[in-house]
Coordinates of C-alpha atoms (C1' of nucleotides) in Angstrom, one line a residue:
Chain H
M19 CA -0.2 -0.1 -0.3
D20 CA 0.9 3.3 -0.8
V21 CA 1.7 6.1 1.9
V22 CA -0.7 9.1 2.3
T23 CA 0.5 11.1 5.2
R24 CA -1.6 15.1 5.4
F25 CA -1.0 18.2 7.1
A26 CA -4.2 20.1 7.8
P27 CA -3.9 22.9 9.3
S28 CA -6.6 25.1 10.2
P29 CA -6.2 28.9 8.6
T30 CA -6.6 30.7 12.2
G31 CA -2.9 32.4 12.4
Y32 CA 0.1 31.8 11.3
L33 CA 1.9 28.4 10.5
H34 CA 3.2 27.8 14.4
I35 CA 6.4 25.6 15.5
G36 CA 4.5 22.8 16.6
G37 CA 2.4 22.7 13.1
A38 CA 6.3 23.5 11.1
R39 CA 7.0 19.9 13.1
T40 CA 3.8 18.1 12.1
A41 CA 4.3 19.1 8.9
L42 CA 7.9 17.8 8.5
F43 CA 6.8 14.6 9.8
N44 CA 4.3 14.3 7.5
W45 CA 6.3 15.3 4.8
L46 CA 9.2 13.2 5.6
Y47 CA 7.1 10.3 6.6
A48 CA 5.7 10.0 2.8
R49 CA 9.4 11.3 1.1
R50 CA 10.5 8.3 3.1
H51 CA 8.8 5.8 1.5
G52 CA 8.1 7.0 -2.3
G53 CA 4.3 8.2 -1.2
K54 CA 1.6 11.4 -1.5
F55 CA 2.1 14.3 1.2
H56 CA -1.4 16.4 1.0
L57 CA -2.2 19.8 2.4
R58 CA -6.1 20.7 4.1
I59 CA -7.2 23.5 4.9
E60 CA -9.5 23.3 7.8
D61 CA -11.8 26.4 7.0
T62 CA -14.9 25.2 8.4
D63 CA -14.7 27.6 11.0
R64 CA -15.8 31.0 9.4
Q65 CA -15.4 33.2 11.8
R66 CA -11.7 32.8 12.6
S67 CA -10.5 31.4 9.1
T68 CA -8.6 34.5 7.2
Q69 CA -6.7 34.1 3.6
D70 CA -4.2 35.9 5.5
A71 CA -3.6 32.7 7.3
V72 CA -3.6 30.7 4.8
D73 CA -1.6 32.5 2.6
K74 CA 1.0 32.5 5.6
I75 CA 0.9 28.8 5.8
F76 CA 1.1 28.2 2.3
D77 CA 4.5 30.8 2.6
G78 CA 6.0 29.1 6.3
L79 CA 5.7 25.4 4.3
R80 CA 7.4 26.5 1.1
W81 CA 9.8 28.4 2.9
L82 CA 10.6 25.2 4.9
G83 CA 10.9 23.5 2.0
L84 CA 7.7 21.5 2.1
E85 CA 6.4 21.1 -0.5
W86 CA 2.8 19.4 -0.9
D87 CA 1.4 16.7 -3.9
G88 CA -1.2 18.4 -5.8
E89 CA -3.6 20.8 -4.9
P90 CA -4.1 21.7 -1.7
V91 CA -7.6 20.5 -0.3
F92 CA -10.2 23.2 1.3
Q93 CA -12.2 21.7 3.9
F94 CA -14.8 24.5 3.9
A95 CA -15.7 23.6 0.4
R96 CA -16.3 19.9 0.7
A97 CA -19.5 20.4 3.5
K98 CA -22.3 19.8 0.9
H99 CA -20.3 16.0 0.8
H100 CA -19.8 15.5 5.0
A101 CA -23.7 16.2 5.6
E102 CA -24.3 14.0 2.9
I103 CA -22.4 11.0 5.0
A104 CA -24.2 12.5 8.1
H105 CA -27.8 11.8 6.7
Q106 CA -26.8 8.6 5.5
L107 CA -25.6 7.3 8.8
L108 CA -29.0 8.3 10.0
E109 CA -30.9 6.5 7.8
S110 CA -29.0 3.5 8.3
G111 CA -29.7 3.6 11.9
L112 CA -26.5 4.8 12.9
A113 CA -27.0 7.6 13.6
Y114 CA -29.9 10.2 14.8
R115 CA -31.5 13.7 15.4
C116 CA -31.3 14.9 18.8
Y117 CA -33.7 18.2 19.3
C118 CA -31.5 19.3 23.1
S119 CA -31.3 23.2 22.8
P120 CA -27.5 23.8 23.2
D121 CA -29.1 25.6 26.8
E122 CA -30.3 22.6 27.9
L123 CA -26.9 20.5 27.3
T124 CA -25.2 23.4 28.8
A125 CA -27.4 22.7 31.9
I126 CA -26.2 19.4 31.6
R127 CA -23.2 20.0 31.9
E128 CA -23.4 22.9 34.2
E129 CA -25.1 19.8 36.2
Q130 CA -22.7 16.9 36.2
K131 CA -20.0 19.4 37.1
A132 CA -21.0 20.1 40.3
K133 CA -20.9 16.6 41.3
G134 CA -17.8 15.8 40.1
Q135 CA -19.1 13.8 36.9
P136 CA -17.9 13.2 33.5
T137 CA -19.2 15.5 31.5
R138 CA -21.1 13.4 28.9
Y139 CA -23.9 13.6 26.5
P140 CA -26.7 11.7 28.6
G141 CA -27.7 10.2 24.6
I142 CA -31.3 11.6 25.1
W143 CA -32.5 11.4 22.3
R144 CA -30.5 8.3 21.3
D145 CA -34.0 5.7 21.3
R146 CA -36.6 8.6 21.8
D147 CA -39.1 8.8 19.3
P148 CA -38.9 11.9 16.8
S149 CA -42.4 12.5 17.3
D150 CA -41.8 13.9 20.5
A151 CA -40.1 16.5 19.3
P152 CA -40.6 20.2 20.8
P153 CA -41.8 22.3 17.4
G154 CA -39.5 25.0 16.2
I155 CA -36.1 23.1 17.4
Q156 CA -33.7 22.5 14.5
P157 CA -32.2 19.1 15.6
V158 CA -28.2 18.2 15.4
I159 CA -27.4 14.7 14.6
R160 CA -25.2 12.9 16.9
L161 CA -23.5 9.8 15.9
K162 CA -25.1 6.0 18.0
A163 CA -21.9 5.5 19.5
P164 CA -21.5 2.0 21.2
Q165 CA -22.2 2.0 24.5
T166 CA -20.3 -0.7 26.1
G167 CA -17.4 -2.5 25.6
E168 CA -14.0 -0.3 24.5
T169 CA -13.0 1.2 21.9
V170 CA -9.2 0.4 20.6
V171 CA -6.7 2.7 18.8
P172 CA -3.4 1.3 17.6
D173 CA -0.9 4.3 17.6
L174 CA 2.1 4.4 16.0
V175 CA 4.4 6.1 18.3
Q176 CA 1.5 5.9 21.7
G177 CA 1.2 2.2 21.7
E178 CA -2.0 0.9 21.9
V179 CA -4.2 3.4 23.3
R180 CA -7.9 2.1 25.2
V181 CA -10.4 4.1 26.9
A182 CA -13.8 2.5 28.3
N183 CA -16.9 2.9 25.6
E184 CA -18.8 5.3 28.5
Q185 CA -16.4 7.5 28.8
L186 CA -17.2 8.8 25.0
D187 CA -20.8 10.2 24.4
D188 CA -22.5 10.3 21.2
M189 CA -20.9 13.4 19.4
V190 CA -22.4 15.9 17.1
L191 CA -21.9 15.7 13.5
L192 CA -24.4 18.1 11.5
R193 CA -24.6 21.2 13.6
A194 CA -28.3 22.5 13.8
D195 CA -27.8 24.7 10.7
G196 CA -26.8 21.4 8.5
T197 CA -22.9 22.8 8.9
P198 CA -20.4 19.4 9.4
T199 CA -18.2 19.1 12.6
Y200 CA -14.8 19.3 12.9
M201 CA -15.6 15.1 14.1
L202 CA -16.9 14.7 11.0
S203 CA -15.5 16.2 8.0
V204 CA -12.1 15.5 9.4
V205 CA -13.0 11.4 8.7
V206 CA -14.4 11.8 5.4
D207 CA -11.8 14.1 4.6
D208 CA -8.7 11.5 5.0
H209 CA -11.4 8.5 4.1
D210 CA -11.5 10.6 0.7
M211 CA -8.0 11.7 0.4
G212 CA -6.9 8.0 0.6
I213 CA -4.6 8.9 3.7
T214 CA -3.3 6.4 4.8
H215 CA -1.0 7.9 7.8
V216 CA -2.9 10.3 10.1
I217 CA 0.1 12.1 12.3
R218 CA -0.7 14.9 13.9
G219 CA 0.0 16.3 17.5
D220 CA -1.3 13.9 20.7
D221 CA -3.9 16.9 21.2
H222 CA -5.7 14.9 18.6
L223 CA -5.7 11.4 20.7
T224 CA -8.2 11.2 22.8
N225 CA -10.4 12.9 20.0
T226 CA -9.4 9.6 17.9
F227 CA -11.2 7.3 19.9
R228 CA -14.4 9.1 18.3
Q229 CA -14.1 9.7 15.0
Y230 CA -12.7 5.1 15.2
Q231 CA -16.0 5.0 15.8
L232 CA -17.0 7.3 13.4
Y233 CA -14.8 4.8 10.8
K234 CA -16.5 2.2 11.9
A235 CA -20.3 3.6 11.4
C236 CA -18.9 4.0 8.3
G237 CA -17.8 0.9 7.4
W238 CA -14.4 2.4 5.9
H239 CA -11.0 1.1 6.5
I240 CA -9.3 3.3 9.3
P241 CA -5.8 4.9 8.8
H242 CA -2.8 4.3 10.7
F243 CA -2.6 7.0 13.2
G244 CA 0.8 8.4 15.0
H245 CA 0.4 10.8 18.1
I246 CA 3.5 13.3 18.5
P247 CA 4.0 15.2 21.1
L248 CA 3.8 18.3 21.5
I249 CA 5.9 21.3 22.0
H250 CA 6.5 22.8 25.0
G251 CA 7.9 27.1 25.7
P252 CA 11.5 27.0 27.7
D253 CA 9.0 26.5 30.6
G254 CA 7.9 23.8 29.8
A255 CA 4.3 24.9 29.7
K256 CA 2.4 24.9 26.2
L257 CA 3.5 26.9 23.6
S258 CA 2.4 30.1 23.6
K259 CA 2.9 33.4 21.6
R260 CA 4.9 34.6 24.9
H261 CA 7.4 32.4 23.8
G262 CA 8.6 30.7 21.1
A263 CA 5.2 29.5 19.5
L264 CA 6.8 32.6 16.5
G265 CA 5.3 31.9 12.9
A266 CA 7.5 30.5 10.7
E267 CA 8.4 33.9 8.7
A268 CA 9.4 34.9 12.1
Y269 CA 12.4 33.1 12.4
R270 CA 12.9 33.8 9.0
D271 CA 13.0 36.9 10.2
M272 CA 15.2 36.2 12.3
G273 CA 17.9 35.0 10.2
F274 CA 17.1 31.0 10.4
L275 CA 17.7 28.6 7.6
P276 CA 15.3 26.4 6.6
E277 CA 17.8 23.8 6.9
A278 CA 18.8 24.3 10.0
M279 CA 15.4 24.8 10.8
R280 CA 13.7 21.3 9.6
N281 CA 16.9 19.2 11.2
Y282 CA 16.4 21.2 14.7
L283 CA 12.9 20.6 14.3
L284 CA 13.4 16.8 13.6
R285 CA 15.7 16.4 16.3
L286 CA 13.1 17.9 18.1
G287 CA 11.0 14.4 19.3
W288 CA 13.2 12.3 17.2
S289 CA 16.5 10.6 17.2
H290 CA 18.8 8.1 15.5
G291 CA 20.9 7.2 17.9
D292 CA 23.6 9.9 18.5
D293 CA 23.4 12.1 15.5
E294 CA 22.8 15.6 15.9
I295 CA 23.5 16.9 12.6
I296 CA 21.0 15.4 9.6
S297 CA 20.9 16.5 6.4
T298 CA 17.3 16.1 4.9
E299 CA 18.8 13.8 2.6
Q300 CA 19.5 11.4 5.3
A301 CA 16.4 12.8 7.1
V302 CA 14.5 11.3 4.8
A303 CA 16.3 7.8 4.3
W304 CA 16.3 7.4 8.4
F305 CA 13.0 8.5 9.2
N306 CA 10.4 6.3 11.0
L307 CA 7.5 6.6 13.5
D308 CA 8.9 4.2 15.9
A309 CA 12.1 6.7 16.9
I310 CA 10.0 9.9 17.9
G311 CA 9.9 10.3 21.9
R312 CA 6.9 10.1 23.7
S313 CA 7.1 12.6 26.4
P314 CA 6.8 16.0 25.2
A315 CA 10.2 18.3 24.2
R316 CA 11.1 22.2 24.7
F317 CA 11.9 24.9 22.8
D318 CA 15.3 25.8 22.8
L319 CA 16.4 28.7 20.6
A320 CA 20.1 28.2 21.9
R321 CA 20.2 25.2 20.0
L322 CA 18.4 26.1 16.8
T323 CA 21.0 28.7 16.6
T324 CA 24.0 26.6 17.6
L325 CA 22.3 24.4 14.7
N326 CA 21.6 27.5 12.5
G327 CA 26.0 28.7 12.8
H328 CA 26.9 25.1 11.4
Y329 CA 24.3 25.8 8.6
L330 CA 25.7 28.6 7.4
R331 CA 28.9 27.6 7.5
Q332 CA 27.8 25.4 5.1
A333 CA 26.0 26.8 3.4
D334 CA 26.4 28.1 -0.1
D335 CA 28.5 31.6 -0.6
A336 CA 26.9 33.0 -3.6
R337 CA 23.1 32.0 -2.0
L338 CA 24.1 33.7 1.0
V339 CA 25.8 37.6 -0.6
E340 CA 22.3 36.8 -2.0
L341 CA 19.8 37.0 1.2
L342 CA 22.7 39.1 2.9
V343 CA 22.1 42.0 0.2
P344 CA 18.1 42.9 1.2
L345 CA 19.3 42.9 4.8
L346 CA 22.4 45.0 4.2
A347 CA 20.1 47.7 1.7
E348 CA 17.9 47.5 4.8
R349 CA 20.5 48.4 7.0
L350 CA 22.0 51.1 5.3
G351 CA 18.8 52.7 3.6
R352 CA 20.0 52.8 0.3
L353 CA 20.9 49.8 -2.3
V354 CA 24.3 48.2 -2.0
T355 CA 26.4 49.0 -4.5
E356 CA 28.3 46.5 -7.3
S357 CA 32.1 47.0 -6.0
Q358 CA 30.3 46.6 -2.1
Q359 CA 29.0 43.9 -3.7
L360 CA 31.8 42.7 -4.8
R361 CA 33.6 42.8 -1.9
L362 CA 31.1 40.9 -0.2
K363 CA 30.9 38.5 -2.5
A364 CA 35.0 37.9 -1.6
G365 CA 34.4 38.8 2.2
I366 CA 31.9 36.5 3.0
S367 CA 33.5 32.7 3.9
G368 CA 35.0 34.4 5.9
L369 CA 31.9 36.2 7.2
K370 CA 29.5 33.2 7.5
E371 CA 32.0 31.2 9.9
R372 CA 31.6 34.1 12.3
A373 CA 27.8 34.3 12.2
K374 CA 24.6 32.4 13.7
T375 CA 22.3 33.6 12.1
L376 CA 21.7 35.8 8.2
T377 CA 21.1 38.9 11.0
E378 CA 23.9 38.7 12.6
L379 CA 25.8 37.7 9.4
A380 CA 24.5 41.3 8.0
D381 CA 25.4 42.9 10.7
L382 CA 29.4 41.1 10.7
A383 CA 29.5 42.1 7.2
L384 CA 27.6 46.3 7.2
F385 CA 31.4 47.4 7.2
Y386 CA 32.6 45.9 4.0
A387 CA 28.7 47.6 2.5
K388 CA 29.5 50.9 4.3
E389 CA 30.5 54.4 3.1
R390 CA 33.6 56.0 4.0
P391 CA 34.1 58.0 6.6
L392 CA 32.9 54.7 8.8
P393 CA 31.4 55.3 11.7
V394 CA 33.5 53.6 14.8
D395 CA 31.8 52.2 17.3
E396 CA 32.8 52.9 20.7
K397 CA 34.9 50.1 21.8
A398 CA 37.2 50.6 18.0
A399 CA 37.2 55.0 19.3
R400 CA 39.3 53.8 22.8
L401 CA 41.6 51.3 20.7
L402 CA 42.5 54.3 18.3
D403 CA 43.1 56.5 21.9
E404 CA 45.4 54.6 23.3
G405 CA 48.6 54.8 21.5
G406 CA 47.0 52.9 18.0
R407 CA 46.9 56.3 15.7
A408 CA 50.3 56.8 17.4
L409 CA 51.2 53.3 15.5
L410 CA 49.0 53.3 12.8
E411 CA 51.2 56.6 12.0
K412 CA 53.9 55.1 11.3
L413 CA 52.4 52.2 9.8
K414 CA 50.6 54.0 7.2
P415 CA 53.9 54.4 4.6
L416 CA 55.1 50.9 5.3
I417 CA 51.4 49.5 4.1
E418 CA 51.9 52.8 0.7
G419 CA 55.2 51.2 0.1
V420 CA 53.2 47.7 -0.1
A421 CA 54.4 46.5 -3.8
I422 CA 52.1 43.4 -4.5
W423 CA 48.5 44.5 -2.1
N424 CA 48.0 40.6 -0.7
R425 CA 46.9 39.8 2.9
H426 CA 50.2 37.6 3.2
N427 CA 52.3 40.9 1.8
L428 CA 50.3 43.0 4.5
E429 CA 50.8 40.6 7.1
E430 CA 54.3 39.9 6.8
L431 CA 54.9 44.0 6.9
A432 CA 52.5 44.5 10.0
R433 CA 54.9 41.4 11.8
A434 CA 57.8 43.1 11.2
Y435 CA 56.6 46.4 12.0
A436 CA 54.9 44.8 15.0
E437 CA 58.5 42.8 16.4
A438 CA 60.4 46.3 15.4
Q439 CA 58.5 48.4 17.9
G440 CA 58.7 45.6 20.2
Q441 CA 54.9 44.6 19.9
K442 CA 53.0 41.8 19.4
L443 CA 50.6 41.9 16.1
G444 CA 47.8 43.1 18.2
S445 CA 48.3 45.4 19.2
I446 CA 49.0 46.8 15.7
A447 CA 46.3 44.5 14.4
Q448 CA 43.3 45.3 16.7
P449 CA 44.0 49.9 15.8
L450 CA 43.8 48.8 12.3
R451 CA 40.9 46.6 12.9
A452 CA 38.7 49.6 14.8
A453 CA 39.7 52.1 11.7
L454 CA 38.8 49.6 8.6
S455 CA 36.1 48.1 10.3
G456 CA 34.7 50.4 12.5
S457 CA 34.8 47.9 15.3
T458 CA 36.4 45.7 17.7
V459 CA 35.4 42.6 15.8
S460 CA 35.7 41.6 12.7
P461 CA 37.5 38.6 10.0
P462 CA 41.0 38.4 9.7
I463 CA 42.1 41.7 9.1
F464 CA 44.5 41.4 6.5
D465 CA 42.2 39.4 4.9
V466 CA 39.6 42.5 5.3
M467 CA 42.7 44.8 3.7
E468 CA 42.9 42.5 0.5
I469 CA 39.2 42.3 0.4
L470 CA 38.9 46.2 0.4
G471 CA 41.5 47.1 -1.4
R472 CA 44.6 49.4 -2.0
D473 CA 42.4 52.9 -2.4
E474 CA 39.8 52.2 0.6
T475 CA 42.1 50.5 3.3
M476 CA 44.0 53.6 2.6
G477 CA 40.7 55.9 2.7
R478 CA 39.5 54.6 6.1
L479 CA 43.2 54.8 7.0
V480 CA 43.2 58.1 6.6
D481 CA 40.1 59.3 7.8
A482 CA 41.1 57.0 11.3
L483 CA 44.0 59.2 11.1
L484 CA 42.2 62.4 10.6
S485 CA 39.3 61.5 13.4
R486 CA 41.8 63.0 15.7
Q487 CA 41.2 66.5 15.7
D488 CA 37.5 65.8 16.0
A489 CA 38.5 63.4 19.0
Chain L
rG17 C1' -13.6 16.6 38.9
rU18 C1' -13.2 13.0 34.4
rC19 C1' -10.6 10.5 30.8
rC20 C1' -6.4 9.8 27.7
rC21 C1' -0.5 9.9 27.9
rC22 C1' 4.3 11.5 29.4
rA23 C1' 8.6 10.8 33.5
rU24 C1' 17.0 10.0 32.0
rC25 C1' 21.8 15.8 33.4
rG26 C1' 19.1 23.3 33.1
rU27 C1' 17.1 21.6 27.0
rC28 C1' 17.3 17.9 23.1
rU29 C1' 18.7 12.7 23.7
rA30 C1' 21.1 7.4 23.6
rG31 C1' 19.3 3.4 26.2
rA32 C1' 15.0 -1.7 24.0
rG33 C1' 17.0 -7.1 31.9
rG34 C1' 23.3 -7.4 32.4
rC35 C1' 28.4 -4.0 27.2
rC36 C1' 25.4 1.4 32.5
rU37 C1' 30.8 3.3 37.8
rA38 C1' 24.5 5.9 31.8
rG39 C1' 26.9 7.4 26.3
rG40 C1' 26.2 12.2 22.6
rA41 C1' 24.8 17.2 21.7
rC42 C1' 23.5 22.2 22.7
rG43 C1' 23.9 25.6 27.0
rA44 C1' 27.5 26.6 31.1
rC45 C1' 32.5 26.9 32.8
rG46 C1' 38.4 25.8 32.2
rC47 C1' 42.5 25.4 28.7
rC48 C1' 44.5 25.0 24.2
rC49 C1' 44.7 27.9 19.2
rU50 C1' 45.5 33.1 18.0
rC51 C1' 45.7 40.2 14.7
rU52 C1' 40.1 40.5 16.9
rC53 C1' 35.9 37.3 16.9
rA54 C1' 33.9 33.1 16.0
rC55 C1' 35.9 27.9 14.3
rG56 C1' 38.1 23.8 15.7
rG57 C1' 40.1 20.9 19.9
rC58 C1' 40.8 19.4 25.2
rG59 C1' 38.4 19.0 30.1
rU60 C1' 35.1 19.9 34.0
rA61 C1' 30.3 19.9 36.5
rA62 C1' 25.5 18.1 35.9
rA63 C1' 20.4 12.9 35.2
rC64 C1' 17.8 7.4 35.1
rC65 C1' 10.9 11.8 40.0
rG66 C1' 9.8 8.8 44.5
rG67 C1' 7.9 3.8 47.0
rG68 C1' 6.9 -0.8 46.0
rG69 C1' 7.1 -5.6 44.0
rU70 C1' 9.6 -9.6 39.2
rU71 C1' 14.2 -11.1 38.2
rC72 C1' 20.9 -14.4 40.5
rG73 C1' 20.6 -8.8 38.6
rA74 C1' 16.5 -3.2 36.1
rA75 C1' 17.3 3.9 33.8
rU76 C1' 14.6 -0.5 31.3
rC77 C1' 9.2 -4.8 33.0
rC78 C1' 5.1 -4.8 36.4
rC79 C1' 2.2 -2.2 40.8
rC80 C1' 1.0 2.6 43.4
rG81 C1' 2.4 7.7 44.4
rU82 C1' 3.7 12.0 42.4
rG83 C1' 4.8 15.6 39.0
rG84 C1' 3.9 17.5 34.1
rG85 C1' 0.8 17.4 29.7
rG86 C1' -3.6 16.2 26.8
rA87 C1' -8.8 16.2 25.7
rC88 C1' -13.7 16.9 27.7
rG89 C1' -18.1 22.5 22.9
rC90 C1' -23.9 22.4 17.8
rC91 C1' -14.2 25.4 17.5
rA92 C1' -10.4 22.9 14.8

RNA sequence: GUCCCCAUCGUCUAGAGGCCUAGGACGACGCCCUCUCACGGCGUAAACCGGGGUUCGAAUCCCCGUGGGGACGCCA
């Protein structure tokens, strides 16, 4: 049997991190088995569903590289069909009309709660003659669920999960206004879409019992289930908007790479021995459901950041420059010129191993794209004050005299000069760094000089020496 | 309250009865490398929730506590 999985978010917000992981697992499982991965938008809640949220989900999945097969299914569009199934169940006696009003049901629940009893619909209209129906009430349709025995769901992640049928009540399939409920819609859609493996958050685990009963009532083949534990915030509480439950695009904007995100999300709950760095290719080859842990995991930004640093260093230079240019333009408030882009291309390999996110990378790269005179930060200015300028003053003519402008010659020259001054190389390199990058942190300074070129380097040096009068 | 699920270093986890004086990774700390910052290398601290069983032997199996999470809607 071919594997068919799906990701079925409701478009009521962004694609949050838990949803992203669920999507990843479904995608991986399908790819692993050469099957299909479908996307279904559960937009039956007309009040809360928005087109904006749909777009965000699409964008988020695309950014993560989780392309779905075929066209996305919009659940609301299938509501009529869902209702038909409810009516079929009604005709075959597996469902019944319930004329209880919402107020009545609330009252029953309140009473049960007060008595410390489980809140269940007591099946008032299950066997009652419809002719007793009060006038003017639009009934709902409820499933006639088994009242004895137990429902056992074999779960690929959780193992065999069972519940006594007395614990379950007769769920509503069709609302009074004739629209289907979530329970009905999911089951019908999963069946119609030929879903073989339902991989979702374990907040759905208890729903599964009811869905199981519905499948049986419909006489349909029941898919395999795999309920994965939820992701929690750093404090162990349910992931909320306060911490971590950001949309995928928020992580993109923080400068994370999709491949890092995939690796991080994969390792959150799934493991393959001691492997930590797992490429998407390896993940596709290795992914399985039984290596998924059963306990919830906490979201750890530090770990994601480290992982991102790894993928950043691995990333192709040209790709990084492409990602970088808009970020720099944003910081500069202008376009990045051709020659500045060339510097970036030359400098990117030295920059990328110092950054953990694209945001950091942009901050680090900024000095290559800035126009003279360079602003000098506080720490760097101090380096220039403390005798730094004096050293640079004497170094300047030596640098000017370099015949072939490359990092090697420049470093040799600086080393010889430092030695002659009875100084360590650092005492020369740091003021140079301050003058040329405007900061105390940069790639190796002689690399920077080569990339900047003779004219720009000398210009920046002169700027730094002149600024003494201003200081 | 009722039901369901879960429980190894701060965090993510390895571990499927003896290989465990519990391994790896992130984070923390220290050292080395070094023109800064990173990277890299080396090292240190750090965990089997508690109690009962089963067994020659339990992190691993069972039970009970405790703790955490989830679900109990004419929301999805």
